[in-house]
Amino acid sequence: QVQLEESGGGLVQPGASLRLSCAASGGTFRSYDGAWFRQLPGKEREFVAAIRRSGGHTYYDDSVKGRFTIARDNAKITLSLQMNSLKPEDTAVYFCAAGSGILSTIRSVESYTNWGQGTQVTVSS
């Protein structure tokens, strides 16, 4: 098990950038794949981006591809999500997650057993 804590959310205008960070503690973070999901009230949690435990491969939902970048620092045991060109439809609570599932399920909520509490991102003019 690993404990995760997100930071960096906030209110920004359309077209702005935000960087989310996720600090890991209490476990071997480098043994897990890392991911970001987001959720709107009353909706299911949806996949945003993931990075393999080695850091060599990244995966994105089509809605954020080219705008968001996921990265990890296994030495500092952190996960980050750089979000550029933000749109109102990016508004959600963002969660970081860590899991050890198989590659074919890296976009699935069920693959992740460790979750942060979430950070609100609001994109509005």
mmCIF file of C-alpha atoms in Angstrom:
data_model
loop_
_atom_site.group_PDB
_atom_site.id
_atom_site.type_symbol
_atom_site.label_atom_id
_atom_site.label_comp_id
_atom_site.label_asym_id
_atom_site.label_seq_id
_atom_site.Cartn_x
_atom_site.Cartn_y
_atom_site.Cartn_z
ATOM 1 C CA GLN A 1 0.000 0.000 0.000
ATOM 2 C CA VAL A 2 1.045 3.555 -0.663
ATOM 3 C CA GLN A 3 -0.539 6.790 0.532
ATOM 4 C CA LEU A 4 -1.148 9.499 -2.044
ATOM 5 C CA GLU A 5 -1.853 13.205 -1.651
ATOM 6 C CA GLU A 6 -2.677 15.572 -4.513
ATOM 7 C CA SER A 7 -2.013 19.299 -4.702
ATOM 8 C CA GLY A 8 -2.101 22.067 -7.292
ATOM 9 C CA GLY A 9 -5.775 22.347 -8.184
ATOM 10 C CA GLY A 10 -7.571 25.655 -8.485
ATOM 11 C CA LEU A 11 -9.694 28.008 -10.555
ATOM 12 C CA VAL A 12 -8.293 29.127 -13.917
ATOM 13 C CA GLN A 13 -9.565 30.697 -17.114
ATOM 14 C CA PRO A 14 -9.905 28.770 -20.381
ATOM 15 C CA GLY A 15 -6.556 28.460 -22.133
ATOM 16 C CA ALA A 16 -4.557 28.614 -18.914
ATOM 17 C CA SER A 17 -2.252 25.957 -17.461
ATOM 18 C CA LEU A 18 -2.121 24.089 -14.158
ATOM 19 C CA ARG A 19 0.270 21.543 -12.755
ATOM 20 C CA LEU A 20 -1.042 18.868 -10.410
ATOM 21 C CA SER A 21 1.319 17.018 -8.109
ATOM 22 C CA CYS A 22 0.862 13.808 -6.172
ATOM 23 C CA ALA A 23 3.152 12.933 -3.282
ATOM 24 C CA ALA A 24 3.488 9.250 -2.389
ATOM 25 C CA SER A 25 4.500 7.828 0.955
ATOM 26 C CA GLY A 26 4.445 4.629 2.964
ATOM 27 C CA GLY A 27 5.168 2.168 0.186
ATOM 28 C CA THR A 28 7.292 1.319 -2.823
ATOM 29 C CA PHE A 29 5.892 3.776 -5.345
ATOM 30 C CA ARG A 30 8.298 2.680 -8.053
ATOM 31 C CA SER A 31 6.597 -0.731 -8.052
ATOM 32 C CA TYR A 32 3.304 0.759 -9.211
ATOM 33 C CA ASP A 33 1.916 2.219 -12.377
ATOM 34 C CA GLY A 34 0.708 5.771 -11.777
ATOM 35 C CA ALA A 35 -2.401 7.436 -13.175
ATOM 36 C CA TRP A 36 -4.697 10.422 -13.038
ATOM 37 C CA PHE A 37 -8.469 10.120 -13.168
ATOM 38 C CA ARG A 38 -11.164 12.775 -12.921
ATOM 39 C CA GLN A 39 -14.751 12.809 -11.769
ATOM 40 C CA LEU A 40 -17.776 15.066 -11.954
ATOM 41 C CA PRO A 41 -20.581 14.917 -9.365
ATOM 42 C CA GLY A 42 -22.888 12.017 -10.119
ATOM 43 C CA LYS A 43 -20.616 10.681 -12.837
ATOM 44 C CA GLU A 44 -18.198 7.768 -12.937
ATOM 45 C CA ARG A 45 -14.507 8.357 -12.463
ATOM 46 C CA GLU A 46 -12.855 8.584 -15.882
ATOM 47 C CA PHE A 47 -9.336 7.916 -17.063
ATOM 48 C CA VAL A 48 -7.098 10.865 -17.918
ATOM 49 C CA ALA A 49 -3.508 9.618 -18.154
ATOM 50 C CA ALA A 50 -1.227 6.845 -16.936
ATOM 51 C CA ILE A 51 2.473 6.092 -16.778
ATOM 52 C CA ARG A 52 4.140 2.733 -16.392
ATOM 53 C CA ARG A 53 6.125 1.949 -13.255
ATOM 54 C CA SER A 54 9.384 2.286 -15.188
ATOM 55 C CA GLY A 55 8.301 5.695 -16.492
ATOM 56 C CA GLY A 56 9.041 4.609 -20.047
ATOM 57 C CA HIS A 57 5.511 4.605 -21.473
ATOM 58 C CA THR A 58 2.607 6.982 -21.100
ATOM 59 C CA TYR A 59 -1.057 6.711 -22.047
ATOM 60 C CA TYR A 60 -3.704 9.419 -22.478
ATOM 61 C CA ASP A 61 -7.394 9.732 -23.043
ATOM 62 C CA ASP A 62 -8.075 11.234 -26.465
ATOM 63 C CA SER A 63 -9.731 14.269 -24.864
ATOM 64 C CA VAL A 64 -6.449 15.399 -23.268
ATOM 65 C CA LYS A 65 -3.849 14.076 -25.712
ATOM 66 C CA GLY A 66 -1.497 16.842 -26.795
ATOM 67 C CA ARG A 67 -2.553 19.117 -23.917
ATOM 68 C CA PHE A 68 -1.721 17.120 -20.779
ATOM 69 C CA THR A 69 1.572 15.475 -19.813
ATOM 70 C CA ILE A 70 1.987 12.881 -17.088
ATOM 71 C CA ALA A 71 5.369 12.356 -15.467
ATOM 72 C CA ARG A 72 6.860 10.624 -12.450
ATOM 73 C CA ASP A 73 9.960 11.014 -10.355
ATOM 74 C CA ASN A 74 10.714 7.707 -8.656
ATOM 75 C CA ALA A 75 13.528 9.262 -6.652
ATOM 76 C CA LYS A 76 11.241 11.929 -5.197
ATOM 77 C CA ILE A 77 8.257 9.522 -5.295
ATOM 78 C CA THR A 78 5.971 12.006 -6.986
ATOM 79 C CA LEU A 79 3.538 11.912 -9.867
ATOM 80 C CA SER A 80 2.592 15.012 -11.825
ATOM 81 C CA LEU A 81 0.107 16.135 -14.456
ATOM 82 C CA GLN A 82 0.920 19.223 -16.493
ATOM 83 C CA MET A 83 -2.300 20.564 -17.969
ATOM 84 C CA ASN A 84 -2.108 23.131 -20.770
ATOM 85 C CA SER A 85 -4.770 24.809 -22.897
ATOM 86 C CA LEU A 86 -7.412 24.016 -20.310
ATOM 87 C CA LYS A 87 -11.052 23.927 -21.362
ATOM 88 C CA PRO A 88 -14.239 24.272 -19.312
ATOM 89 C CA GLU A 89 -14.919 20.587 -19.926
ATOM 90 C CA ASP A 90 -11.727 19.767 -18.010
ATOM 91 C CA THR A 91 -13.479 20.922 -14.826
ATOM 92 C CA ALA A 92 -13.597 18.030 -12.348
ATOM 93 C CA VAL A 93 -12.061 16.600 -9.213
ATOM 94 C CA TYR A 94 -8.747 15.037 -10.183
ATOM 95 C CA PHE A 95 -7.438 11.949 -8.404
ATOM 96 C CA CYS A 96 -4.022 10.369 -8.551
ATOM 97 C CA ALA A 97 -3.796 6.609 -8.298
ATOM 98 C CA ALA A 98 -1.234 3.838 -8.053
ATOM 99 C CA GLY A 99 -1.737 0.224 -9.032
ATOM 100 C CA SER A 100 -0.044 -2.934 -10.221
ATOM 101 C CA GLY A 101 -2.461 -4.267 -12.807
ATOM 102 C CA ILE A 102 -1.661 -5.594 -16.257
ATOM 103 C CA LEU A 103 -0.973 -3.299 -19.199
ATOM 104 C CA SER A 104 -4.240 -4.028 -20.990
ATOM 105 C CA THR A 105 -6.208 -2.604 -18.061
ATOM 106 C CA ILE A 106 -4.065 0.451 -17.369
ATOM 107 C CA ARG A 107 -7.007 2.741 -18.221
ATOM 108 C CA SER A 108 -9.384 0.972 -15.836
ATOM 109 C CA VAL A 109 -10.334 2.255 -12.391
ATOM 110 C CA GLU A 110 -10.291 -1.334 -11.159
ATOM 111 C CA SER A 111 -6.556 -1.618 -11.815
ATOM 112 C CA TYR A 112 -5.722 0.890 -9.083
ATOM 113 C CA THR A 113 -5.782 0.057 -5.398
ATOM 114 C CA ASN A 114 -4.305 3.258 -3.995
ATOM 115 C CA TRP A 115 -6.054 6.632 -4.354
ATOM 116 C CA GLY A 116 -5.586 10.185 -3.203
ATOM 117 C CA GLN A 117 -8.395 12.351 -1.820
ATOM 118 C CA GLY A 118 -8.696 14.435 -4.971
ATOM 119 C CA THR A 119 -8.118 18.067 -5.912
ATOM 120 C CA GLN A 120 -10.650 20.354 -7.586
ATOM 121 C CA VAL A 121 -9.844 21.868 -10.969
ATOM 122 C CA THR A 122 -12.271 24.493 -12.251
ATOM 123 C CA VAL A 123 -11.890 26.084 -15.681
ATOM 124 C CA SER A 124 -14.198 29.058 -16.082
ATOM 125 C CA SER A 125 -14.185 32.599 -17.394
#
